[in-house]
CSV table of C-alpha atoms in Angstrom, one decimal:
chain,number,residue,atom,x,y,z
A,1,UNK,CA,0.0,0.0,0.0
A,2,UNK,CA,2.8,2.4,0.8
A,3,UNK,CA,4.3,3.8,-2.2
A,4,UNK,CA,8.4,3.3,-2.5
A,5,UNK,CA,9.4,6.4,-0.6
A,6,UNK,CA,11.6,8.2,1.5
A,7,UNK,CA,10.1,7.3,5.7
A,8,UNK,CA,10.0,11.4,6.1
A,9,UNK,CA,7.6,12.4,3.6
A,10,UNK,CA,7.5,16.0,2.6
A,11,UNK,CA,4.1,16.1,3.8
A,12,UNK,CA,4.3,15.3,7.3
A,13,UNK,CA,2.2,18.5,8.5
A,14,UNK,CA,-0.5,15.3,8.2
A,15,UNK,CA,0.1,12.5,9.8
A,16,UNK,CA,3.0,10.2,8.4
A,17,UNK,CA,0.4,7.0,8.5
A,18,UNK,CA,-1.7,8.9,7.3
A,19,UNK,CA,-0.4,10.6,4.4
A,20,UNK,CA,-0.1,8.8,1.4
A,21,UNK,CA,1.4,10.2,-2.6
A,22,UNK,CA,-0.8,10.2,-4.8
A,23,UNK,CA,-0.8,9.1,-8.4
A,24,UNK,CA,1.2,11.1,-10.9
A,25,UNK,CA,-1.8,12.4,-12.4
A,26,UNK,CA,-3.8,13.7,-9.9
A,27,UNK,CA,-6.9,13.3,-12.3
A,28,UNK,CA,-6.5,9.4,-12.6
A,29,UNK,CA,-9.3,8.8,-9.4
A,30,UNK,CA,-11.7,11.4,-11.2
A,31,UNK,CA,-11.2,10.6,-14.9
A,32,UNK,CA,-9.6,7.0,-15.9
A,33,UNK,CA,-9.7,5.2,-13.1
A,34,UNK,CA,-13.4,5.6,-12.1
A,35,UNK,CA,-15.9,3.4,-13.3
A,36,UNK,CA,-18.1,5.2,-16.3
A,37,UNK,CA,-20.6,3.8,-18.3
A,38,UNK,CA,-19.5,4.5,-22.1
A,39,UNK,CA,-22.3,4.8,-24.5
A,40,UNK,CA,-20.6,4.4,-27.9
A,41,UNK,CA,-22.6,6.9,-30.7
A,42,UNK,CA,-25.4,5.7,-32.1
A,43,UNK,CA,-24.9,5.7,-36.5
A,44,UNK,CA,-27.5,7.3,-38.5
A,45,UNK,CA,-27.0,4.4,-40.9
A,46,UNK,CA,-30.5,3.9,-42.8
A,47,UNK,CA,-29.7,0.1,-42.6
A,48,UNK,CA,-30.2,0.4,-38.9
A,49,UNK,CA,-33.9,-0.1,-37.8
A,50,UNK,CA,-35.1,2.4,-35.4
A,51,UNK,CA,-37.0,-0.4,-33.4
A,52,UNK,CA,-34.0,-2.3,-33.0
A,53,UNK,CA,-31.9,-1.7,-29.6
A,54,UNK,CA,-28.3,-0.9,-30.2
A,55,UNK,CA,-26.4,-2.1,-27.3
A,56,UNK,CA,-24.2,0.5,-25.2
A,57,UNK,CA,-20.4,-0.1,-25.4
A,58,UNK,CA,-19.2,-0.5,-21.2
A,59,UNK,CA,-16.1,0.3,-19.7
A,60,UNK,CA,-14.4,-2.2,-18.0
A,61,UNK,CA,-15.0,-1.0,-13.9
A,62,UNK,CA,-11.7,0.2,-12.8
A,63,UNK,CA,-11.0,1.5,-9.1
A,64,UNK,CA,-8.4,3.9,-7.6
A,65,UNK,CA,-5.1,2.4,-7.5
A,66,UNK,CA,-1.7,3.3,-7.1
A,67,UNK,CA,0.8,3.5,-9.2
A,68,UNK,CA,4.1,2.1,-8.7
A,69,UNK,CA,6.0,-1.1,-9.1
A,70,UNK,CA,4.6,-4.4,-6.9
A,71,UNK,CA,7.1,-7.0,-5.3
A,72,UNK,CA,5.6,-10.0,-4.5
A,73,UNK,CA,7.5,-13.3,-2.5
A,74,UNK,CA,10.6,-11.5,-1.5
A,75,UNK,CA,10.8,-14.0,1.5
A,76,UNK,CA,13.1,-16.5,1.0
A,77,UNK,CA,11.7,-20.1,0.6
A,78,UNK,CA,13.9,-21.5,3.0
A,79,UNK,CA,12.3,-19.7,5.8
A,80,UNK,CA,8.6,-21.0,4.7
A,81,UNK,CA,9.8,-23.7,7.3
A,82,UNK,CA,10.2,-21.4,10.1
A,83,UNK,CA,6.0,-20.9,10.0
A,84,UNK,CA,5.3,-24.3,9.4
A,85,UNK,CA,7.3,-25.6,12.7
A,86,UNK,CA,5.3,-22.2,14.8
A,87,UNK,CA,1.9,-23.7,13.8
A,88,UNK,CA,2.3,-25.3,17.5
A,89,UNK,CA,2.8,-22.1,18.8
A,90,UNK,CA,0.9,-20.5,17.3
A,91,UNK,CA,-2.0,-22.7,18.3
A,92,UNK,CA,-1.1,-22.1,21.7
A,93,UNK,CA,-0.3,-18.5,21.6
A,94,UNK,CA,-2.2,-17.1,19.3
A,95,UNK,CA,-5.8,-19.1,19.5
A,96,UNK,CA,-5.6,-18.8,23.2
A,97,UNK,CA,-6.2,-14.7,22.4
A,98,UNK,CA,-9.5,-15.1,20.5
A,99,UNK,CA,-12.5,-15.2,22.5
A,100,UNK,CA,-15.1,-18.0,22.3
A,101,UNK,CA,-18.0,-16.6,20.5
A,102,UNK,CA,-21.1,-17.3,23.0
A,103,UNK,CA,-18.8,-14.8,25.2
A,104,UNK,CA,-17.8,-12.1,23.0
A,105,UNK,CA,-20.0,-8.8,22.6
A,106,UNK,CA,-22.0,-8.6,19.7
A,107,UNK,CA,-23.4,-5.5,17.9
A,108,UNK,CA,-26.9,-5.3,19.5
A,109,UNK,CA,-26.0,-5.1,22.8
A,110,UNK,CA,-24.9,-1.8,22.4
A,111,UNK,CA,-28.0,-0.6,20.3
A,112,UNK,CA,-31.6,-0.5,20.4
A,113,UNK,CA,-33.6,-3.3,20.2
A,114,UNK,CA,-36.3,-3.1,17.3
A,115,UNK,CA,-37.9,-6.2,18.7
A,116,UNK,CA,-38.9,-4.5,22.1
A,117,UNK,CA,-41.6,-2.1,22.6
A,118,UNK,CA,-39.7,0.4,23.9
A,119,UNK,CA,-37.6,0.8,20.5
A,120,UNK,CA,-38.7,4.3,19.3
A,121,UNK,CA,-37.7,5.5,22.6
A,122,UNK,CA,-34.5,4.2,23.1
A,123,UNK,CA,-34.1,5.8,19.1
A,124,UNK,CA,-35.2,8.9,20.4
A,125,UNK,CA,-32.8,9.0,22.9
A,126,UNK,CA,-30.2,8.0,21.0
A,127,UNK,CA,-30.8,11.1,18.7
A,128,UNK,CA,-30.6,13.2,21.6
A,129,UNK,CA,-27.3,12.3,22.6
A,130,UNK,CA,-25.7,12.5,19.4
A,131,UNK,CA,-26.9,16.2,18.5
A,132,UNK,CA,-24.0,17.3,21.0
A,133,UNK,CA,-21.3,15.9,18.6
A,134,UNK,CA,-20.1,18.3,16.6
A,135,UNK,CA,-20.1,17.6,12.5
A,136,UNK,CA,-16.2,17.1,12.6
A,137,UNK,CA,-16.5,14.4,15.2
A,138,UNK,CA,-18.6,13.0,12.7
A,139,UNK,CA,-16.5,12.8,9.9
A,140,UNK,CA,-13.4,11.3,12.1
A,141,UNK,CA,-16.4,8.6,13.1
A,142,UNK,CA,-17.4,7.7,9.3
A,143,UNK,CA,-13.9,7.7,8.3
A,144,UNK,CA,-13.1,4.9,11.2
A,145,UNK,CA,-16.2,2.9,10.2
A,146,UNK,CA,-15.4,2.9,6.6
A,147,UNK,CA,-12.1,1.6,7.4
A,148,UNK,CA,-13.2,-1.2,9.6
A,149,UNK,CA,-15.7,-2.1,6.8
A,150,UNK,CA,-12.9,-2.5,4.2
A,151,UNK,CA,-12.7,-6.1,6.0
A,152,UNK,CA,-12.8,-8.2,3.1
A,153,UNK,CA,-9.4,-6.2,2.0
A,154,UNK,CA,-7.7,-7.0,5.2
A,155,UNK,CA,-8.4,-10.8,5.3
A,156,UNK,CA,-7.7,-10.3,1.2
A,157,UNK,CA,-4.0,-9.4,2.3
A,158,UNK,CA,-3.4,-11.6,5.2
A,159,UNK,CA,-3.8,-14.1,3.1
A,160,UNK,CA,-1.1,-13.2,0.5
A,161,UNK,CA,1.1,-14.1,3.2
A,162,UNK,CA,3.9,-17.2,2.1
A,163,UNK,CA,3.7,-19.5,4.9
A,164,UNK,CA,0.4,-18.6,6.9
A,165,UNK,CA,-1.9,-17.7,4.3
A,166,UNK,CA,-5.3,-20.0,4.6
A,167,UNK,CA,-4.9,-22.5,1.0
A,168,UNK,CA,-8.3,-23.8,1.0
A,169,UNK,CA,-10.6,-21.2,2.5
A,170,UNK,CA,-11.3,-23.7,5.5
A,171,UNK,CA,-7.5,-24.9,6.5
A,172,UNK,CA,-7.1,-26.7,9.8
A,173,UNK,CA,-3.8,-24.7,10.4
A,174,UNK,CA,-3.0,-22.4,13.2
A,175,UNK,CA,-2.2,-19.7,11.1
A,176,UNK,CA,-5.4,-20.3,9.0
A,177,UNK,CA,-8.0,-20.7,12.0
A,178,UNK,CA,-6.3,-17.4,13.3
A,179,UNK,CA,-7.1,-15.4,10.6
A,180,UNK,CA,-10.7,-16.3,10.2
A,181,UNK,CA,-11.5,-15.6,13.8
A,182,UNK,CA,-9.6,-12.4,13.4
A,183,UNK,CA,-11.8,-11.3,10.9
A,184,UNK,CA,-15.2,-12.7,12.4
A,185,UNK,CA,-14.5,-10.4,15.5
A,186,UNK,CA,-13.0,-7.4,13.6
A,187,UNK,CA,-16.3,-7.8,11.2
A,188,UNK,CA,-18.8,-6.7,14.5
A,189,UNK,CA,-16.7,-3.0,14.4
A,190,UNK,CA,-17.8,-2.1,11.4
A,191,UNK,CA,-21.2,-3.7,11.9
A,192,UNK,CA,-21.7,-1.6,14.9
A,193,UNK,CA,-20.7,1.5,14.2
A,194,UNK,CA,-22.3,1.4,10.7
A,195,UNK,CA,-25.6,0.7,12.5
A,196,UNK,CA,-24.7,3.6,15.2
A,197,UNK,CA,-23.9,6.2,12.7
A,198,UNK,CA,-27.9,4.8,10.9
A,199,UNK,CA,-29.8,5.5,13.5
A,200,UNK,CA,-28.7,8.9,14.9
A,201,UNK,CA,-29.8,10.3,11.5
A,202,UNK,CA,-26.5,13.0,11.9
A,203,UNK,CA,-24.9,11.4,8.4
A,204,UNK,CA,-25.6,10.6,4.5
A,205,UNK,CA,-25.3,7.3,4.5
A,206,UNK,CA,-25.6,6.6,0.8
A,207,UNK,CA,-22.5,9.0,0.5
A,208,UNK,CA,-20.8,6.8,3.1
A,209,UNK,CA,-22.0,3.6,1.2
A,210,UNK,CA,-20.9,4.5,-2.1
A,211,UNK,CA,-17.4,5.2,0.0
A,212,UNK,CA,-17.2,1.7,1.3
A,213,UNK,CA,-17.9,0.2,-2.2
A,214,UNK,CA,-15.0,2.6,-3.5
A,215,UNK,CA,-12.7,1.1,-0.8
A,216,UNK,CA,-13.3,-2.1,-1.1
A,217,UNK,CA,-13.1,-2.4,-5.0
A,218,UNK,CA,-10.1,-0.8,-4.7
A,219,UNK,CA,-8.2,-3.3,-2.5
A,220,UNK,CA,-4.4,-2.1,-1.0
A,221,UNK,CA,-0.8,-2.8,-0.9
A,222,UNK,CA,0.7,-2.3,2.0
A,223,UNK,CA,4.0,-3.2,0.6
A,224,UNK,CA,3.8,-6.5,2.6
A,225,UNK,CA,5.4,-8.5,-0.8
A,226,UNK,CA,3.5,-11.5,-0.2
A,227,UNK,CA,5.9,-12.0,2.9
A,228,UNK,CA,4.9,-12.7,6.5
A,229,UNK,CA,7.6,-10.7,8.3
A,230,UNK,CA,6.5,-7.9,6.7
A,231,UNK,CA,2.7,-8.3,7.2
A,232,UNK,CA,2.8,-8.9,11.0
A,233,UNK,CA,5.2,-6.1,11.3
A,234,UNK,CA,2.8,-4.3,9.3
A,235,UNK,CA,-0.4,-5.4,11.5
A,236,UNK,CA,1.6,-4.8,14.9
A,237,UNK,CA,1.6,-1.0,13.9
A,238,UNK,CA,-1.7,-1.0,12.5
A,239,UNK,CA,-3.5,-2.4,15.6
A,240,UNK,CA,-1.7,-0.2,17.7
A,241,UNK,CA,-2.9,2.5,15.5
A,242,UNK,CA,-6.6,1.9,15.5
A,243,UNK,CA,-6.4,1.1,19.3
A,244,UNK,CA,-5.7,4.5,20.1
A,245,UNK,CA,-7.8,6.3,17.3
A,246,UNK,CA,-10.8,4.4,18.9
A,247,UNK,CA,-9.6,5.2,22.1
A,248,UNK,CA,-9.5,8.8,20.9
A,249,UNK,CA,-12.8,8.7,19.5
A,250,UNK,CA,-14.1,7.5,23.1
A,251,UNK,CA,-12.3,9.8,25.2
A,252,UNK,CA,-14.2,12.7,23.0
A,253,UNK,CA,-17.5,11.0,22.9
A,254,UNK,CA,-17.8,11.0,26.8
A,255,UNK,CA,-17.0,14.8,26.3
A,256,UNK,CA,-19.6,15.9,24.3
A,257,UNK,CA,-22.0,13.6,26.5
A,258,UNK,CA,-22.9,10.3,24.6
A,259,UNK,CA,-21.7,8.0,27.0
A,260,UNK,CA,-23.3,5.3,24.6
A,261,UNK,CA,-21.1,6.0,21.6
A,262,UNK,CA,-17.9,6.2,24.4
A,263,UNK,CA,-18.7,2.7,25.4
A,264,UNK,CA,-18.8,1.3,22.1
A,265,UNK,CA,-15.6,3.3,21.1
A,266,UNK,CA,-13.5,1.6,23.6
A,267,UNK,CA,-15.1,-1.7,23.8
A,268,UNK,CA,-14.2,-1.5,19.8
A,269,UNK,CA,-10.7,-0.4,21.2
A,270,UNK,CA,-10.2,-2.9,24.0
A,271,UNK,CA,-10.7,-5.4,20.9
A,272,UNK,CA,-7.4,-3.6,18.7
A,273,UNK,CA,-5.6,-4.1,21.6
A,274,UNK,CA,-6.2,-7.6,21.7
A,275,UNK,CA,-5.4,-8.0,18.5
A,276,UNK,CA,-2.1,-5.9,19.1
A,277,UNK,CA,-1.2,-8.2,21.6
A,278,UNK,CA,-1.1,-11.1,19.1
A,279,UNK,CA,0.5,-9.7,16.8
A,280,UNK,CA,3.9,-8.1,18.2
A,281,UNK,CA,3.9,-12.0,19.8
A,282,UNK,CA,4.4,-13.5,16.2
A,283,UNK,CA,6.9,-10.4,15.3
A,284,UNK,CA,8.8,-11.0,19.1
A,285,UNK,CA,9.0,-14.7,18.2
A,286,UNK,CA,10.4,-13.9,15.4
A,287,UNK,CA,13.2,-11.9,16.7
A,288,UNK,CA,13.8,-14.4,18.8
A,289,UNK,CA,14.4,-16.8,15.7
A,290,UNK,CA,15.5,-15.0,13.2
A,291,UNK,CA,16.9,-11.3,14.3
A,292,UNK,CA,18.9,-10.6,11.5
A,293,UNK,CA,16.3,-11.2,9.2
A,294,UNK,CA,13.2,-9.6,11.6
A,295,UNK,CA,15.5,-6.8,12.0
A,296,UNK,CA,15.7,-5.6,8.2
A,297,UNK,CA,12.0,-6.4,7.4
A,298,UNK,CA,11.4,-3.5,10.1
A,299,UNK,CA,13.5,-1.4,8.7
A,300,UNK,CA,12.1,-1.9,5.1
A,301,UNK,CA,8.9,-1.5,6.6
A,302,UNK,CA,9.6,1.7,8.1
A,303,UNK,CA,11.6,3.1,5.0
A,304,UNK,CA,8.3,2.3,3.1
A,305,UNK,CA,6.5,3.9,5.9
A,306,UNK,CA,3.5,2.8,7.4
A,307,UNK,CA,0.5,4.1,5.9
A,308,UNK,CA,-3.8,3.5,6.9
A,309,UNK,CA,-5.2,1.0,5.0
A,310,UNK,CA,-8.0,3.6,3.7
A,311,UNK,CA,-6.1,5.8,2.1
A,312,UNK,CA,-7.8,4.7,-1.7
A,313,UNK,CA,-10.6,6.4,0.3
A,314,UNK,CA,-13.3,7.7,-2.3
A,315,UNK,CA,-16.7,9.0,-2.3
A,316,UNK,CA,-17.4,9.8,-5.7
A,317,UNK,CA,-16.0,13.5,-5.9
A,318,UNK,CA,-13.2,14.3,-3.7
A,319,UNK,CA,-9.8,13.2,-4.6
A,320,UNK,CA,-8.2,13.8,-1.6
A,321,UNK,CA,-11.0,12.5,1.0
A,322,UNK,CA,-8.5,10.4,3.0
A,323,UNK,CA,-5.8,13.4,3.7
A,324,UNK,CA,-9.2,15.9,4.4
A,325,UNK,CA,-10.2,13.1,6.6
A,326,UNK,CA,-6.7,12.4,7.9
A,327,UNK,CA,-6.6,16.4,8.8
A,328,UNK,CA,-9.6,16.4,11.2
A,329,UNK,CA,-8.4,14.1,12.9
A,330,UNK,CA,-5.3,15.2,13.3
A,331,UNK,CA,-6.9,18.4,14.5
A,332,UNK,CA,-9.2,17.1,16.9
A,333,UNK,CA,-6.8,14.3,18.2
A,334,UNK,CA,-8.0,11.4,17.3
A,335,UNK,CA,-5.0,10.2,15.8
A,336,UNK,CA,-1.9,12.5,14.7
A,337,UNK,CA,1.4,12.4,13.5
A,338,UNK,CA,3.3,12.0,17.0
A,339,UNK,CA,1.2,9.0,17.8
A,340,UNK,CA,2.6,7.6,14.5
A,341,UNK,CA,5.8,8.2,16.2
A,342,UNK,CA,4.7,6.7,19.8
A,343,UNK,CA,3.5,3.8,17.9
A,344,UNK,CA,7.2,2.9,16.7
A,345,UNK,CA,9.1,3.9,19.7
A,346,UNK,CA,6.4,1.6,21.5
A,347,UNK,CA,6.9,-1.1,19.4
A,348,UNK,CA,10.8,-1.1,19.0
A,349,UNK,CA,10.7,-0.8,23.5
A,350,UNK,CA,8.1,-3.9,23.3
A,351,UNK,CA,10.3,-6.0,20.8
A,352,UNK,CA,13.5,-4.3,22.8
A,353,UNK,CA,15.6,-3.5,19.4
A,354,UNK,CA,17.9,-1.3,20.9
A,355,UNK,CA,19.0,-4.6,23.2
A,356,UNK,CA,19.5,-6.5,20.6
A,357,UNK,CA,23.2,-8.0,20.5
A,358,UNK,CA,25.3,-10.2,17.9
A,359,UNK,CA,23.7,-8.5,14.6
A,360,UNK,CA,25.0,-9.1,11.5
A,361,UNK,CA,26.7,-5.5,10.4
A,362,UNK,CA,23.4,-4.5,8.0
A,363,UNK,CA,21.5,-5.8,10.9
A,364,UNK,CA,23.0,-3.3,13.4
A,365,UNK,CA,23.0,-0.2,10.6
A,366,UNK,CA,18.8,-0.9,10.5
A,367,UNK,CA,19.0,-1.3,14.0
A,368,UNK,CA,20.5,2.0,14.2
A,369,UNK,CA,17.8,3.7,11.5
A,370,UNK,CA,14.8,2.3,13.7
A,371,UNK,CA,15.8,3.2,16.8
A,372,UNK,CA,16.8,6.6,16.1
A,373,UNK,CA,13.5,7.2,14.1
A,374,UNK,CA,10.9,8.5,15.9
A,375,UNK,CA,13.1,11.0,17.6
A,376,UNK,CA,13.7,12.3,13.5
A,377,UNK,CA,9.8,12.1,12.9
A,378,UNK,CA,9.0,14.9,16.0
A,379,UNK,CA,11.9,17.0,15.2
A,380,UNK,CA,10.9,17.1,11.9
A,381,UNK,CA,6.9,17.1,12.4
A,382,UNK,CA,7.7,20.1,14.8
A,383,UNK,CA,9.4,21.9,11.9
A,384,UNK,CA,6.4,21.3,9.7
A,385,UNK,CA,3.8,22.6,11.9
A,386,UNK,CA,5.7,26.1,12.3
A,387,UNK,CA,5.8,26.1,8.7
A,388,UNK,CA,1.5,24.7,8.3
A,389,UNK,CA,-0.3,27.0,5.6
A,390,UNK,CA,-3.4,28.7,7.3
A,391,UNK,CA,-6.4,26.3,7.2
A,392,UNK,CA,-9.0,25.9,4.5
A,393,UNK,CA,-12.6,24.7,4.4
A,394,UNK,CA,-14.0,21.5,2.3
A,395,UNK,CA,-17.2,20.0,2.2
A,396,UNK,CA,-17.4,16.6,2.8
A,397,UNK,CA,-20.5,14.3,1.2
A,398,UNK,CA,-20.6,12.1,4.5
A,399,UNK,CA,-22.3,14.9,6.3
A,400,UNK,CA,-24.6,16.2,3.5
A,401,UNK,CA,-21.6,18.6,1.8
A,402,UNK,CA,-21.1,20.6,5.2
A,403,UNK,CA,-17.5,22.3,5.3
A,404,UNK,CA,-14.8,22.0,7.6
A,405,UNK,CA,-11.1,23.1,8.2
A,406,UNK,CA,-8.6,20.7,7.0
């Protein structure tokens, strides 16, 4: 998903993960890469009979997508028997994380029952608390949703993982059932927000439809390579990530008075972490087996640099919806550009990097990039914020074309 560039992007008065380069023709969402309906011109031949239906010519449907060059199975195949001999830890260290289903929370606890007879009135109530959030809340709450209904994308890339990836759809392995269950519990956040943001009547939700179809049709790259050190480095930041933008999205939820919407936001969060948990265990194991190898796979991770998984966000209009999206909530706090650097000075203290002794000598020089690299991000984030043009206003479809500052 990230494109091949340099970790400190230009741009980082947005936050790094969340600002991503965007095609070479800026027009290529808009224009070529949309999907259109082509009607090709209808002849005046006289052989033609005016009765007689002349099929329209169709474009083939193609979504956003970035441009740049794709390596795939960069892992060497040796090392496809380093995940085969985890599968027994995995089994016990990763299953052990999932919870069973009859115990998990499930969407309508959280929401109004339609079956009871008290259902307009828990609606009406539910309205009432949510006409103290204010309209950019909102748009940091759709954009969160969206992301978490992308699912089918993330399950799409887990499973171009070498080694782990689930061969049959319903594979018996550790790595497979892991995966699966992942998603089933990752599939009630969007389900439950979705429904959330429905009822309180605040949104467009056709706009926000149209934007989950957009996203999902146009898939991502995280730069993962088909390779599995890569992709659990990759979902050890990205859990982190959405951990504390729901956490955010509580925190200012119980300000504005829906205590509702704050429970849901961190129960949503206490799952992220969770899933955290899991997986800087597989990238910790693999430090432990491999260090030399782990070592550069973070470090060509963090060149790449991290970005959201939404950023092919698209509504149908604005080509830059994911960095207006990305600005909000960077200015309301929800998630920013020096929690993109907590999350990697978090990560290389959980995996302990700077500790790490009897590195090969490439091994120690990415040792040396990653640790000193969040320090480089604040310094120059700091820099970029002095220098931050004054702020503009855009309308954004979610809430009915309303403008903010971005």
């Amino acid at each position: 998903m990230a494109l091949q560039l340099h970790p400190i992007a230009s741009h980082l008065h947005k936050p790094p993960s969340m600002t991503m380069s965007r095609p070479h023709n800026q027009q290529l969402r808009s224009r070529s890469l949309s999907p259109r309906l082509m009607a090709s011109p209808v002849s005046n031949s006289p052989l033609l009979s005016p009765s007689k239906e002349i099929a329209k010519e169709k474009k083939p449907y193609m979504p956003p997508r970035e441009v740049h060059v794709q390596k795939m199975h960069t892992m060497p195949p040796q090392k496809l028997e380093i995940f085969k001999s985890l599968e027994p830890w995995a089994e016990q260290n990763l299953l052990t994380i999932l919870k069973p289903v009859e115990k998990s929370w499930q969407p309508q606890d959280f929401l109004p029952d339609p079956a009871s007879e008290g259902f307009h009135d828990q609606l009406e109530e539910l309205r009432q608390r949510t006409k103290e959030l204010p309209d950019d809340y909102f748009v940091v709450l759709v954009g969160d949703m969206i992301t978490e209904e992308a699912l089918p994308t993330y399950q799409t890339m887990l499973n171009t993982l070498d080694g782990v990836r689930d061969e049959t759809g319903a594979s018996p392995t550790s790595w497979a059932i892991w995966t699966r269950a992942w998603t089933a519990e990752e599939n009630r956040h969007g389900d439950l927000l979705n429904k959330y943001l429905y009822l309180c009547g605040r949104v467009d939700m056709r706009q926000i439809e149209k934007t989950i179809q957009y996203l999902i049709g146009s898939g991502m790259d995280p730069g993962t390579e088909n390779n599995p050190y890569l992709g659990f480095i990759y979902t050890s930041f990205q859990e982190r990530a959405t951990f504390i933008s729901h956490g955010n999205t509580a925190r200012l939820a119980k300000d504005h008075g829906d205590l509702k919407l704050a429970q849901i936001c961190g129960t949503i969060a206490a799952d992220e972490k969770r899933h955290e948990t899991a997986y800087t265990k597989i990238v910790e194991k693999l430090f432990e087996i491999d260090p030399d190898g782990t070592m550069l796979c973070l470090e060509d991770m963090m060149r790449k640099k991290v970005s959201m998984p939404a950023h092919l966000m698209y509504d149908g209009s604005d080509d830059n919806l994911f960095e207006n999206y990305s600005s909000v909530a960077q200015r309301i706090g929800v998630y920013t550009a020096r929690d993109y650097a907590d999350i990697l000075e978090f990560l290389v203290q959980r995996w302990k990097v700077a500790d790490m002794t009897g590195l090969s000598s490439e091994a120690q020089r990415a040792q040396d990039y990653v640790c000193k690299l969040a320090p480089r991000i604040r310094k120059l984030e700091e820099r970029a914020q002095a220098r931050a043009k004054e702020s503009t206003l855009c309308p954004f479809s979610w809430i009915f074309g309303r403008e903010l500052k971005v």
